[in-house]
Amino acid sequence: MSKVRLGIIGVGVMGSGHAKYVLDGSISRCELMAVADANPDNLVKFDGLKRFTDSHEMIVSGEVDAVLIATPHYFHTAAGIDALQNGLHVLVEKPISVHKADAERLIAAHTNEDQVFAAMFCVRTVPQYKKIKQMIDRGELGEIERITWIGTDWFRTKAYYRSSAWRATWKGEGGGVLLNQCPHQLDLLQWMCGMPSSIQAFCDLGFYHDIEVEDRVTAFMRYPNGATGVFITSTGEAPGTNRLEIAGEMGKLVLEGGELTFTRNEVSARVFCDTSDALMGTPEIWNAQIPITGTAGLHAEITQNFVDAVLDGKPLIAPAEEGIKSIELANAMLYSSLKSTSVELPLDGAAFEIELQRLIDASSSNKR
């Protein structure tokens, strides 16, 4: 195979964006051959390509080697399983599924290691986050002790939620800010710092908007090594904040406004605490603004990496199997809030699925 024949499933806002950069030639050794969407109106602008109103028909058509799935969330699982079972390579938008049990079903369908299965976690390409992960992996912070991420710069109007019937409903979307706006942050959180062992969260449903899903969240996390974390997000706060702090025994990283700073202890805070004679002293520090090089390739970089993995076996930036972790975090936060209790991880995916179905059954799913 000298090039990847790509099909896109779902060509609404996101799918059309993906189609644009592929058609523009931004992805080498890749040709967009077909598009599929249940809404025929979305297909009109793709004259010249094979067009399908049934994704299965495209999957088995023989026209494509791989698919990029950009449908509403609930369809990710079924379309992904169908494509994998029919021998195609798959790149799926975030989140890979709505809930952990569905993600497990999707991942279980990936039985052929020769098939490339990737997720569109494009924020992993942002140089600042790549640098943070590198510094943590190298042990430059020492053992992590605290993580605080305030991500409230997701402001949305009521008009936004009225723009599509599936938005902000349990039946149509399966959740709110955690599932729609925050999958990238939750993915980065676990990618850089690992998974917590327990979560206690407070999720407000329709706090700022006339919706039935969560639009304000504060979550408290505890990690296996005893570290603690706080994650705060909303779609109703303006002006919002995007500030990440990661504190370790060797200092503190702060990312805000695109600038990454490192306040580094000359000696470990733990060593200083145990050995210093000072009653109220602190370790000597030096402050550094971490230089950032390169630019974020975002969606196009993930897609190019996917194509390179198919053709050359290049390692994936974001293997789809890792997508279950951000889903588990989102599900655990919501489940904790609904049950008013701390939740131990790994989350019982079947129990959350039952709770989500209860919410769907009790929902009118009427847009206001």
Short mmCIF file of C-alpha atoms in Angstrom, two decimals:
data_model
loop_
_atom_site.label_atom_id
_atom_site.label_comp_id
_atom_site.label_asym_id
_atom_site.label_seq_id
_atom_site.Cartn_x
_atom_site.Cartn_y
_atom_site.Cartn_z
CA MET A 1 0.00 0.00 0.00
CA SER A 2 1.50 3.33 -1.06
CA LYS A 3 -1.26 5.56 0.28
CA VAL A 4 -4.20 5.32 2.64
CA ARG A 5 -7.65 5.57 1.11
CA LEU A 6 -9.62 7.34 3.83
CA GLY A 7 -13.33 7.54 4.52
CA ILE A 8 -14.89 9.91 7.04
CA ILE A 9 -17.96 8.84 8.99
CA GLY A 10 -19.89 11.89 10.12
CA VAL A 11 -19.29 15.13 8.21
CA GLY A 12 -20.90 17.69 10.45
CA VAL A 13 -18.75 20.42 11.96
CA MET A 14 -15.80 18.27 13.07
CA GLY A 15 -15.92 15.78 10.22
CA SER A 16 -16.03 18.56 7.64
CA GLY A 17 -13.00 20.14 9.29
CA HIS A 18 -11.08 16.89 8.99
CA ALA A 19 -12.16 16.53 5.37
CA LYS A 20 -10.92 20.02 4.56
CA TYR A 21 -7.30 19.50 5.56
CA VAL A 22 -7.18 16.08 3.90
CA LEU A 23 -8.61 17.49 0.66
CA ASP A 24 -6.18 20.41 0.88
CA GLY A 25 -3.30 17.95 0.68
CA SER A 26 -2.06 18.59 4.22
CA ILE A 27 -1.78 14.85 4.89
CA SER A 28 0.83 13.11 2.78
CA ARG A 29 0.12 9.67 1.32
CA CYS A 30 -3.57 9.96 2.14
CA GLU A 31 -6.56 10.45 -0.14
CA LEU A 32 -10.11 11.12 0.95
CA MET A 33 -12.20 8.68 -1.07
CA ALA A 34 -15.61 8.67 0.62
CA VAL A 35 -17.82 10.28 3.22
CA ALA A 36 -20.79 8.92 5.13
CA ASP A 37 -23.49 10.74 7.06
CA ALA A 38 -27.04 9.86 8.02
CA ASN A 39 -28.05 13.40 7.06
CA PRO A 40 -27.96 13.69 3.25
CA ASP A 41 -27.70 17.48 3.51
CA ASN A 42 -24.22 17.10 5.02
CA LEU A 43 -23.07 15.16 1.95
CA VAL A 44 -24.02 17.71 -0.68
CA LYS A 45 -20.76 19.66 -0.49
CA PHE A 46 -18.69 16.54 -1.18
CA ASP A 47 -19.50 16.20 -4.84
CA GLY A 48 -16.85 14.09 -6.52
CA LEU A 49 -16.41 11.69 -3.60
CA LYS A 50 -18.26 8.47 -2.91
CA ARG A 51 -21.14 9.42 -0.62
CA PHE A 52 -23.06 7.13 1.72
CA THR A 53 -25.98 7.67 4.08
CA ASP A 54 -25.17 4.35 5.80
CA SER A 55 -21.68 4.05 7.33
CA HIS A 56 -21.76 0.26 7.09
CA GLU A 57 -22.17 0.48 3.34
CA MET A 58 -19.03 2.58 3.13
CA ILE A 59 -17.14 0.28 5.48
CA VAL A 60 -17.81 -2.80 3.31
CA SER A 61 -17.63 -0.97 -0.03
CA GLY A 62 -13.99 -1.70 -0.72
CA GLU A 63 -13.47 2.00 -1.41
CA VAL A 64 -11.51 2.74 1.79
CA ASP A 65 -8.65 1.27 3.80
CA ALA A 66 -9.34 3.36 6.91
CA VAL A 67 -12.03 5.46 8.49
CA LEU A 68 -12.06 8.57 10.63
CA ILE A 69 -15.12 8.56 12.88
CA ALA A 70 -16.51 12.01 13.72
CA THR A 71 -20.15 11.28 14.50
CA PRO A 72 -22.04 12.29 17.66
CA HIS A 73 -20.56 10.44 20.64
CA TYR A 74 -22.89 7.47 20.98
CA PHE A 75 -22.19 6.30 17.42
CA HIS A 76 -18.43 6.06 17.97
CA THR A 77 -18.69 2.61 19.51
CA ALA A 78 -20.91 0.95 16.90
CA ALA A 79 -19.13 2.49 13.91
CA GLY A 80 -15.73 1.66 15.38
CA ILE A 81 -16.63 -1.96 16.06
CA ASP A 82 -18.09 -2.32 12.57
CA ALA A 83 -14.95 -0.90 10.95
CA LEU A 84 -12.56 -2.97 13.04
CA GLN A 85 -14.48 -6.18 12.47
CA ASN A 86 -14.39 -5.52 8.73
CA GLY A 87 -10.62 -5.14 8.66
CA LEU A 88 -10.26 -1.35 8.42
CA HIS A 89 -7.85 0.91 10.26
CA VAL A 90 -9.70 3.28 12.59
CA LEU A 91 -9.12 6.81 13.86
CA VAL A 92 -11.90 7.87 16.24
CA GLU A 93 -12.72 11.33 17.54
CA LYS A 94 -12.79 11.99 21.27
CA PRO A 95 -14.30 10.57 23.37
CA ILE A 96 -13.84 7.11 21.93
CA SER A 97 -17.15 6.15 23.58
CA VAL A 98 -19.66 7.73 25.94
CA HIS A 99 -19.03 5.42 28.87
CA LYS A 100 -16.49 2.89 30.06
CA ALA A 101 -18.54 -0.23 29.28
CA ASP A 102 -18.93 0.85 25.65
CA ALA A 103 -15.24 1.73 25.46
CA GLU A 104 -14.41 -1.77 26.68
CA ARG A 105 -16.60 -3.23 23.92
CA LEU A 106 -14.92 -1.06 21.31
CA ILE A 107 -11.40 -1.90 22.48
CA ALA A 108 -12.28 -5.62 22.60
CA ALA A 109 -13.07 -5.47 18.87
CA HIS A 110 -9.45 -4.55 18.14
CA THR A 111 -8.13 -8.10 17.88
CA ASN A 112 -5.81 -7.71 14.90
CA GLU A 113 -2.57 -5.95 15.84
CA ASP A 114 -1.97 -5.18 12.16
CA GLN A 115 -4.96 -2.84 12.22
CA VAL A 116 -4.08 0.65 13.42
CA PHE A 117 -6.53 1.98 16.01
CA ALA A 118 -5.97 5.56 17.12
CA ALA A 119 -7.80 8.35 18.92
CA MET A 120 -7.99 12.05 18.04
CA PHE A 121 -6.32 13.31 21.22
CA CYS A 122 -4.75 16.15 19.30
CA VAL A 123 -3.82 18.28 22.31
CA ARG A 124 -1.05 15.78 23.02
CA THR A 125 0.76 17.57 20.18
CA VAL A 126 0.88 20.90 22.07
CA PRO A 127 4.56 21.55 22.90
CA GLN A 128 3.86 22.75 26.47
CA TYR A 129 2.11 19.51 27.41
CA LYS A 130 4.75 17.41 25.67
CA LYS A 131 7.40 19.23 27.72
CA ILE A 132 5.52 18.68 31.00
CA LYS A 133 5.22 14.97 30.32
CA GLN A 134 8.90 14.80 29.41
CA MET A 135 9.92 16.55 32.65
CA ILE A 136 7.72 14.29 34.76
CA ASP A 137 8.92 11.14 33.00
CA ARG A 138 12.54 12.21 33.56
CA GLY A 139 11.87 12.67 37.27
CA GLU A 140 12.67 16.39 37.27
CA LEU A 141 9.81 17.10 39.69
CA GLY A 142 10.61 14.13 41.88
CA GLU A 143 7.55 12.40 43.26
CA ILE A 144 4.35 14.28 42.40
CA GLU A 145 2.49 15.53 45.47
CA ARG A 146 -0.30 17.77 44.16
CA ILE A 147 -2.09 18.50 40.88
CA THR A 148 -4.48 21.41 40.41
CA TRP A 149 -6.13 22.14 37.09
CA ILE A 150 -8.64 24.97 36.75
CA GLY A 151 -10.12 24.69 33.29
CA THR A 152 -13.08 27.04 33.20
CA ASP A 153 -12.43 28.67 29.83
CA TRP A 154 -15.12 26.63 28.10
CA PHE A 155 -17.82 29.31 28.16
CA ARG A 156 -20.89 28.38 26.09
CA THR A 157 -24.11 30.30 25.46
CA LYS A 158 -27.62 28.90 25.65
CA ALA A 159 -27.74 29.29 21.86
CA TYR A 160 -24.85 26.82 21.61
CA TYR A 161 -26.83 24.17 23.44
CA ARG A 162 -29.90 24.85 21.29
CA SER A 163 -27.87 24.47 18.08
CA SER A 164 -28.30 20.69 17.84
CA ALA A 165 -30.98 18.44 19.26
CA TRP A 166 -28.48 15.90 20.60
CA ARG A 167 -26.46 18.40 22.61
CA ALA A 168 -26.59 18.47 26.40
CA THR A 169 -28.96 15.52 26.78
CA TRP A 170 -28.30 12.17 28.40
CA LYS A 171 -29.78 10.36 25.42
CA GLY A 172 -28.04 12.40 22.74
CA GLU A 173 -24.66 13.20 24.25
CA GLY A 174 -24.35 11.17 27.42
CA GLY A 175 -22.98 14.03 29.49
CA GLY A 176 -21.97 17.66 29.47
CA VAL A 177 -18.72 19.52 30.01
CA LEU A 178 -16.84 16.39 31.11
CA LEU A 179 -17.71 14.45 27.97
CA ASN A 180 -17.81 17.24 25.41
CA GLN A 181 -15.33 19.96 26.32
CA CYS A 182 -12.93 18.22 28.74
CA PRO A 183 -11.90 14.89 27.20
CA HIS A 184 -8.63 16.46 26.05
CA GLN A 185 -7.81 17.81 29.52
CA LEU A 186 -8.77 14.55 31.20
CA ASP A 187 -6.64 12.65 28.69
CA LEU A 188 -3.70 14.96 29.33
CA LEU A 189 -4.18 14.64 33.08
CA GLN A 190 -3.78 10.87 33.02
CA TRP A 191 -1.18 10.94 30.22
CA MET A 192 1.10 13.23 32.22
CA CYS A 193 0.34 12.23 35.81
CA GLY A 194 -1.24 8.79 35.74
CA MET A 195 -4.62 7.64 37.00
CA PRO A 196 -5.91 8.46 40.49
CA SER A 197 -7.05 5.72 42.82
CA SER A 198 -10.21 7.50 44.01
CA ILE A 199 -12.40 10.46 43.11
CA GLN A 200 -14.95 12.57 45.00
CA ALA A 201 -16.75 15.01 42.73
CA PHE A 202 -19.52 17.58 42.74
CA CYS A 203 -21.23 17.98 39.37
CA ASP A 204 -23.97 20.58 38.97
CA LEU A 205 -26.56 19.70 36.34
CA GLY A 206 -27.82 22.68 34.39
CA PHE A 207 -26.33 25.22 36.80
CA TYR A 208 -25.72 27.93 34.19
CA HIS A 209 -27.90 26.70 31.33
CA ASP A 210 -31.31 25.15 30.80
CA ILE A 211 -29.84 21.68 30.20
CA GLU A 212 -30.02 18.33 31.94
CA VAL A 213 -26.31 17.48 32.01
CA GLU A 214 -23.37 18.83 34.01
CA ASP A 215 -22.05 22.30 33.27
CA ARG A 216 -20.04 22.87 36.48
CA VAL A 217 -17.69 20.36 38.11
CA THR A 218 -15.27 20.28 41.02
CA ALA A 219 -13.48 16.97 41.54
CA PHE A 220 -11.04 15.87 44.24
CA MET A 221 -8.62 13.05 43.45
CA ARG A 222 -6.24 10.89 45.42
CA TYR A 223 -3.38 9.04 43.76
CA PRO A 224 -1.77 5.71 44.65
CA ASN A 225 1.33 7.44 46.08
CA GLY A 226 -0.81 9.67 48.33
CA ALA A 227 -0.72 12.71 46.03
CA THR A 228 -3.90 14.76 45.76
CA GLY A 229 -5.51 16.50 42.82
CA VAL A 230 -8.27 19.00 42.10
CA PHE A 231 -9.97 19.41 38.73
CA ILE A 232 -12.38 22.32 38.21
CA THR A 233 -14.29 23.05 35.02
CA SER A 234 -17.45 24.72 33.73
CA THR A 235 -19.12 26.13 30.62
CA GLY A 236 -20.66 29.12 32.39
CA GLU A 237 -17.76 31.04 33.91
CA ALA A 238 -16.53 34.18 32.18
CA PRO A 239 -13.80 35.19 32.08
CA GLY A 240 -12.53 31.66 32.42
CA THR A 241 -9.20 30.32 33.59
CA ASN A 242 -6.88 27.65 32.26
CA ARG A 243 -4.17 27.11 34.87
CA LEU A 244 -2.34 23.87 35.57
CA GLU A 245 -0.10 23.40 38.61
CA ILE A 246 1.88 20.25 39.30
CA ALA A 247 3.83 20.24 42.56
CA GLY A 248 6.48 17.67 43.35
CA GLU A 249 9.16 17.25 45.97
CA MET A 250 11.65 19.01 43.68
CA GLY A 251 9.48 22.01 42.81
CA LYS A 252 6.40 23.23 40.99
CA LEU A 253 5.40 23.51 37.33
CA VAL A 254 2.81 26.13 36.34
CA LEU A 255 1.26 26.41 32.89
CA GLU A 256 -0.94 29.42 32.22
CA GLY A 257 -1.37 31.68 29.23
CA GLY A 258 0.89 29.44 27.19
CA GLU A 259 3.87 30.09 29.49
CA LEU A 260 5.45 27.21 31.40
CA THR A 261 7.43 28.06 34.53
CA PHE A 262 9.37 25.81 36.88
CA THR A 263 10.20 26.83 40.42
CA ARG A 264 12.84 24.29 41.36
CA ASN A 265 14.06 23.38 44.83
CA GLU A 266 17.83 23.14 45.22
CA VAL A 267 17.21 20.08 47.41
CA SER A 268 14.16 17.91 47.79
CA ALA A 269 11.49 19.44 50.02
CA ARG A 270 11.29 16.11 51.83
CA VAL A 271 15.03 16.00 52.46
CA PHE A 272 15.03 19.64 53.61
CA CYS A 273 12.08 18.96 55.91
CA ASP A 274 13.86 16.00 57.51
CA THR A 275 17.34 17.48 57.84
CA SER A 276 17.12 21.27 58.21
CA ASP A 277 17.55 22.94 61.62
CA ALA A 278 15.50 25.93 60.45
CA LEU A 279 12.16 26.25 62.20
CA MET A 280 10.34 27.98 59.33
CA GLY A 281 12.81 27.87 56.45
CA THR A 282 12.28 26.58 52.94
CA PRO A 283 14.69 25.13 50.39
CA GLU A 284 16.61 27.52 48.17
CA ILE A 285 14.97 27.81 44.78
CA TRP A 286 15.63 28.99 41.28
CA ASN A 287 12.96 30.13 38.85
CA ALA A 288 12.99 29.20 35.20
CA GLN A 289 10.72 29.92 32.29
CA ILE A 290 10.86 26.71 30.31
CA PRO A 291 11.62 27.39 26.63
CA ILE A 292 9.03 25.94 24.30
CA THR A 293 9.91 25.05 20.74
CA GLY A 294 7.76 23.82 17.91
CA THR A 295 4.08 24.26 17.21
CA ALA A 296 1.04 22.09 17.81
CA GLY A 297 0.02 20.07 14.78
CA LEU A 298 -3.31 19.23 16.44
CA HIS A 299 -5.82 17.30 14.27
CA ALA A 300 -3.65 17.19 11.16
CA GLU A 301 -0.66 15.90 13.12
CA ILE A 302 -2.70 13.09 14.66
CA THR A 303 -4.11 12.17 11.25
CA GLN A 304 -0.65 12.21 9.65
CA ASN A 305 0.66 10.06 12.50
CA PHE A 306 -2.23 7.64 11.91
CA VAL A 307 -1.38 7.40 8.20
CA ASP A 308 2.31 6.91 8.99
CA ALA A 309 1.39 4.15 11.44
CA VAL A 310 -0.65 2.38 8.78
CA LEU A 311 2.04 2.65 6.09
CA ASP A 312 5.27 2.54 8.09
CA GLY A 313 4.39 1.13 11.51
CA LYS A 314 5.22 4.43 13.22
CA PRO A 315 4.25 4.49 16.94
CA LEU A 316 0.95 6.24 17.61
CA ILE A 317 0.78 9.52 19.48
CA ALA A 318 -2.58 8.48 20.89
CA PRO A 319 -3.48 4.77 20.79
CA ALA A 320 -7.25 4.43 21.03
CA GLU A 321 -6.94 1.95 23.89
CA GLU A 322 -5.70 4.83 26.06
CA GLY A 323 -8.97 6.65 25.38
CA ILE A 324 -10.76 4.58 28.00
CA LYS A 325 -8.85 6.41 30.75
CA SER A 326 -10.31 9.86 30.11
CA ILE A 327 -13.76 8.28 29.83
CA GLU A 328 -13.25 6.53 33.14
CA LEU A 329 -12.28 9.82 34.80
CA ALA A 330 -15.35 11.60 33.39
CA ASN A 331 -17.66 8.73 34.32
CA ALA A 332 -16.22 8.42 37.82
CA MET A 333 -16.67 12.15 38.49
CA LEU A 334 -20.30 12.07 37.41
CA TYR A 335 -21.00 8.79 39.22
CA SER A 336 -19.45 10.11 42.42
CA SER A 337 -21.65 13.19 42.28
CA LEU A 338 -24.83 11.29 41.47
CA LYS A 339 -24.20 8.84 44.31
CA SER A 340 -22.81 11.49 46.72
CA THR A 341 -19.83 9.34 47.57
CA SER A 342 -16.18 8.79 46.83
CA VAL A 343 -15.56 6.34 43.98
CA GLU A 344 -12.67 3.93 43.88
CA LEU A 345 -10.90 3.32 40.58
CA PRO A 346 -11.01 1.29 38.43
CA LEU A 347 -14.66 2.25 38.00
CA ASP A 348 -17.31 -0.45 37.63
CA GLY A 349 -18.28 0.31 34.04
CA ALA A 350 -21.43 -1.82 34.18
CA ALA A 351 -22.70 0.03 37.26
CA PHE A 352 -22.17 3.39 35.57
CA GLU A 353 -23.91 2.17 32.43
CA ILE A 354 -26.97 1.28 34.53
CA GLU A 355 -26.93 4.74 36.14
CA LEU A 356 -26.62 6.45 32.76
CA GLN A 357 -29.53 4.44 31.41
CA ARG A 358 -31.58 5.55 34.40
CA LEU A 359 -30.84 9.16 33.50
CA ILE A 360 -31.75 8.52 29.87
CA ASP A 361 -35.04 6.85 30.85
CA ALA A 362 -35.96 9.76 33.13
CA SER A 363 -35.06 12.39 30.52
CA SER A 364 -37.47 14.22 28.28
CA SER A 365 -34.58 15.08 25.93
CA ASN A 366 -36.57 18.11 24.82
CA LYS A 367 -34.54 21.09 23.73
CA ARG A 368 -35.64 24.38 25.29
#
